[in-house]
Amino acid sequence: MAKVELQYGTDSRLRRLAQEIIVTQQSEIALMQLILEHPLSPQS
């Protein structure tokens, strides 16, 4: 939805929010991928 807002939206406040959402989600996805690639071993 955020990408659609950037593509078609005209309200600068909503476009800025959409951009922030995209950046935040991209960093969260990168972190999740890192965790999946290098899982923590269980603590004993």
PDB file of N, CA and C in Angstrom:
ATOM      1  N   MET A   1       0.820  -1.193   0.000  1.00  0.00           N
ATOM      2  CA  MET A   1       0.000   0.000   0.000  1.00  0.00           C
ATOM      3  C   MET A   1       0.862   1.253   0.000  1.00  0.00           C
ATOM      4  N   ALA A   2       1.968   1.206   0.724  1.00  0.00           N
ATOM      5  CA  ALA A   2       2.843   2.373   0.780  1.00  0.00           C
ATOM      6  C   ALA A   2       3.429   2.671  -0.595  1.00  0.00           C
ATOM      7  N   LYS A   3       3.770   1.633  -1.337  1.00  0.00           N
ATOM      8  CA  LYS A   3       4.317   1.839  -2.685  1.00  0.00           C
ATOM      9  C   LYS A   3       3.280   2.468  -3.607  1.00  0.00           C
ATOM     10  N   VAL A   4       2.026   2.067  -3.450  1.00  0.00           N
ATOM     11  CA  VAL A   4       0.952   2.644  -4.256  1.00  0.00           C
ATOM     12  C   VAL A   4       0.789   4.119  -3.910  1.00  0.00           C
ATOM     13  N   GLU A   5       0.882   4.445  -2.634  1.00  0.00           N
ATOM     14  CA  GLU A   5       0.779   5.844  -2.212  1.00  0.00           C
ATOM     15  C   GLU A   5       1.894   6.673  -2.842  1.00  0.00           C
ATOM     16  N   LEU A   6       3.106   6.132  -2.854  1.00  0.00           N
ATOM     17  CA  LEU A   6       4.213   6.867  -3.471  1.00  0.00           C
ATOM     18  C   LEU A   6       3.987   7.058  -4.968  1.00  0.00           C
ATOM     19  N   GLN A   7       3.409   6.055  -5.598  1.00  0.00           N
ATOM     20  CA  GLN A   7       3.218   6.125  -7.041  1.00  0.00           C
ATOM     21  C   GLN A   7       2.075   7.060  -7.432  1.00  0.00           C
ATOM     22  N   TYR A   8       0.975   7.021  -6.679  1.00  0.00           N
ATOM     23  CA  TYR A   8      -0.221   7.741  -7.098  1.00  0.00           C
ATOM     24  C   TYR A   8      -0.651   8.864  -6.155  1.00  0.00           C
ATOM     25  N   GLY A   9      -0.127   8.890  -4.955  1.00  0.00           N
ATOM     26  CA  GLY A   9      -0.584   9.870  -3.976  1.00  0.00           C
ATOM     27  C   GLY A   9      -0.122  11.282  -4.298  1.00  0.00           C
ATOM     28  N   THR A  10      -0.909  12.241  -3.838  1.00  0.00           N
ATOM     29  CA  THR A  10      -0.566  13.646  -4.071  1.00  0.00           C
ATOM     30  C   THR A  10      -0.359  14.421  -2.774  1.00  0.00           C
ATOM     31  N   ASP A  11      -0.798  13.867  -1.656  1.00  0.00           N
ATOM     32  CA  ASP A  11      -0.640  14.537  -0.362  1.00  0.00           C
ATOM     33  C   ASP A  11       0.787  14.308   0.137  1.00  0.00           C
ATOM     34  N   SER A  12       1.533  15.379   0.303  1.00  0.00           N
ATOM     35  CA  SER A  12       2.950  15.255   0.681  1.00  0.00           C
ATOM     36  C   SER A  12       3.125  14.589   2.038  1.00  0.00           C
ATOM     37  N   ARG A  13       2.187  14.819   2.964  1.00  0.00           N
ATOM     38  CA  ARG A  13       2.301  14.185   4.283  1.00  0.00           C
ATOM     39  C   ARG A  13       2.148  12.674   4.184  1.00  0.00           C
ATOM     40  N   LEU A  14       1.195  12.230   3.386  1.00  0.00           N
ATOM     41  CA  LEU A  14       0.982  10.792   3.224  1.00  0.00           C
ATOM     42  C   LEU A  14       2.120  10.147   2.445  1.00  0.00           C
ATOM     43  N   ARG A  15       2.657  10.873   1.477  1.00  0.00           N
ATOM     44  CA  ARG A  15       3.791  10.336   0.716  1.00  0.00           C
ATOM     45  C   ARG A  15       5.015  10.184   1.619  1.00  0.00           C
ATOM     46  N   ARG A  16       5.238  11.145   2.499  1.00  0.00           N
ATOM     47  CA  ARG A  16       6.358  11.073   3.444  1.00  0.00           C
ATOM     48  C   ARG A  16       6.163   9.891   4.399  1.00  0.00           C
ATOM     49  N   LEU A  17       4.957   9.712   4.904  1.00  0.00           N
ATOM     50  CA  LEU A  17       4.653   8.584   5.782  1.00  0.00           C
ATOM     51  C   LEU A  17       4.867   7.259   5.048  1.00  0.00           C
ATOM     52  N   ALA A  18       4.418   7.190   3.815  1.00  0.00           N
ATOM     53  CA  ALA A  18       4.599   5.973   3.024  1.00  0.00           C
ATOM     54  C   ALA A  18       6.080   5.658   2.861  1.00  0.00           C
ATOM     55  N   GLN A  19       6.890   6.670   2.607  1.00  0.00           N
ATOM     56  CA  GLN A  19       8.325   6.451   2.454  1.00  0.00           C
ATOM     57  C   GLN A  19       8.937   5.948   3.758  1.00  0.00           C
ATOM     58  N   GLU A  20       8.514   6.509   4.876  1.00  0.00           N
ATOM     59  CA  GLU A  20       9.019   6.064   6.178  1.00  0.00           C
ATOM     60  C   GLU A  20       8.631   4.608   6.446  1.00  0.00           C
ATOM     61  N   ILE A  21       7.424   4.249   6.081  1.00  0.00           N
ATOM     62  CA  ILE A  21       6.962   2.870   6.262  1.00  0.00           C
ATOM     63  C   ILE A  21       7.823   1.918   5.441  1.00  0.00           C
ATOM     64  N   ILE A  22       8.097   2.277   4.202  1.00  0.00           N
ATOM     65  CA  ILE A  22       8.910   1.424   3.334  1.00  0.00           C
ATOM     66  C   ILE A  22      10.304   1.244   3.913  1.00  0.00           C
ATOM     67  N   VAL A  23      10.926   2.318   4.351  1.00  0.00           N
ATOM     68  CA  VAL A  23      12.279   2.237   4.908  1.00  0.00           C
ATOM     69  C   VAL A  23      12.289   1.356   6.155  1.00  0.00           C
ATOM     70  N   THR A  24      11.322   1.564   7.036  1.00  0.00           N
ATOM     71  CA  THR A  24      11.248   0.780   8.269  1.00  0.00           C
ATOM     72  C   THR A  24      11.047  -0.698   7.964  1.00  0.00           C
ATOM     73  N   GLN A  25      10.131  -0.997   7.063  1.00  0.00           N
ATOM     74  CA  GLN A  25       9.864  -2.395   6.744  1.00  0.00           C
ATOM     75  C   GLN A  25      11.060  -3.055   6.070  1.00  0.00           C
ATOM     76  N   GLN A  26      11.781  -2.314   5.247  1.00  0.00           N
ATOM     77  CA  GLN A  26      12.958  -2.889   4.595  1.00  0.00           C
ATOM     78  C   GLN A  26      14.013  -3.263   5.628  1.00  0.00           C
ATOM     79  N   SER A  27      14.208  -2.424   6.633  1.00  0.00           N
ATOM     80  CA  SER A  27      15.200  -2.750   7.661  1.00  0.00           C
ATOM     81  C   SER A  27      14.725  -3.922   8.517  1.00  0.00           C
ATOM     82  N   GLU A  28      13.430  -4.005   8.787  1.00  0.00           N
ATOM     83  CA  GLU A  28      12.897  -5.134   9.548  1.00  0.00           C
ATOM     84  C   GLU A  28      13.041  -6.434   8.763  1.00  0.00           C
ATOM     85  N   ILE A  29      12.788  -6.389   7.472  1.00  0.00           N
ATOM     86  CA  ILE A  29      12.930  -7.578   6.627  1.00  0.00           C
ATOM     87  C   ILE A  29      14.386  -8.019   6.590  1.00  0.00           C
ATOM     88  N   ALA A  30      15.302  -7.075   6.464  1.00  0.00           N
ATOM     89  CA  ALA A  30      16.730  -7.409   6.447  1.00  0.00           C
ATOM     90  C   ALA A  30      17.143  -8.078   7.751  1.00  0.00           C
ATOM     91  N   LEU A  31      16.654  -7.575   8.872  1.00  0.00           N
ATOM     92  CA  LEU A  31      16.971  -8.170  10.166  1.00  0.00           C
ATOM     93  C   LEU A  31      16.416  -9.589  10.261  1.00  0.00           C
ATOM     94  N   MET A  32      15.189  -9.783   9.817  1.00  0.00           N
ATOM     95  CA  MET A  32      14.589 -11.113   9.857  1.00  0.00           C
ATOM     96  C   MET A  32      15.367 -12.088   8.977  1.00  0.00           C
ATOM     97  N   GLN A  33      15.810 -11.643   7.808  1.00  0.00           N
ATOM     98  CA  GLN A  33      16.592 -12.507   6.925  1.00  0.00           C
ATOM     99  C   GLN A  33      17.917 -12.875   7.576  1.00  0.00           C
ATOM    100  N   LEU A  34      18.545 -11.927   8.243  1.00  0.00           N
ATOM    101  CA  LEU A  34      19.805 -12.186   8.933  1.00  0.00           C
ATOM    102  C   LEU A  34      19.611 -13.230  10.031  1.00  0.00           C
ATOM    103  N   ILE A  35      18.537 -13.099  10.781  1.00  0.00           N
ATOM    104  CA  ILE A  35      18.248 -14.058  11.850  1.00  0.00           C
ATOM    105  C   ILE A  35      17.993 -15.445  11.270  1.00  0.00           C
ATOM    106  N   LEU A  36      17.283 -15.511  10.155  1.00  0.00           N
ATOM    107  CA  LEU A  36      17.019 -16.810   9.528  1.00  0.00           C
ATOM    108  C   LEU A  36      18.300 -17.445   8.996  1.00  0.00           C
ATOM    109  N   GLU A  37      19.216 -16.638   8.500  1.00  0.00           N
ATOM    110  CA  GLU A  37      20.471 -17.156   7.962  1.00  0.00           C
ATOM    111  C   GLU A  37      21.436 -17.577   9.066  1.00  0.00           C
ATOM    112  N   HIS A  38      21.347 -16.919  10.210  1.00  0.00           N
ATOM    113  CA  HIS A  38      22.270 -17.180  11.321  1.00  0.00           C
ATOM    114  C   HIS A  38      21.483 -17.306  12.624  1.00  0.00           C
ATOM    115  N   PRO A  39      20.740 -18.393  12.771  1.00  0.00           N
ATOM    116  CA  PRO A  39      19.918 -18.534  13.983  1.00  0.00           C
ATOM    117  C   PRO A  39      20.789 -18.622  15.237  1.00  0.00           C
ATOM    118  N   LEU A  40      20.256 -18.096  16.300  1.00  0.00           N
ATOM    119  CA  LEU A  40      20.943 -18.175  17.585  1.00  0.00           C
ATOM    120  C   LEU A  40      20.817 -19.590  18.125  1.00  0.00           C
ATOM    121  N   SER A  41      21.885 -20.092  18.706  1.00  0.00           N
ATOM    122  CA  SER A  41      21.808 -21.415  19.311  1.00  0.00           C
ATOM    123  C   SER A  41      21.067 -21.303  20.639  1.00  0.00           C
ATOM    124  N   PRO A  42      20.329 -22.348  21.014  1.00  0.00           N
ATOM    125  CA  PRO A  42      19.582 -22.297  22.279  1.00  0.00           C
ATOM    126  C   PRO A  42      20.526 -22.164  23.475  1.00  0.00           C
ATOM    127  N   GLN A  43      20.123 -21.370  24.424  1.00  0.00           N
ATOM    128  CA  GLN A  43      20.898 -21.193  25.660  1.00  0.00           C
ATOM    129  C   GLN A  43      20.665 -22.403  26.557  1.00  0.00           C
ATOM    130  N   SER A  44      21.704 -22.897  27.201  1.00  0.00           N
ATOM    131  CA  SER A  44      21.523 -24.049  28.099  1.00  0.00           C
ATOM    132  C   SER A  44      21.653 -23.644  29.544  1.00  0.00           C
TER     133      SER A  44
END
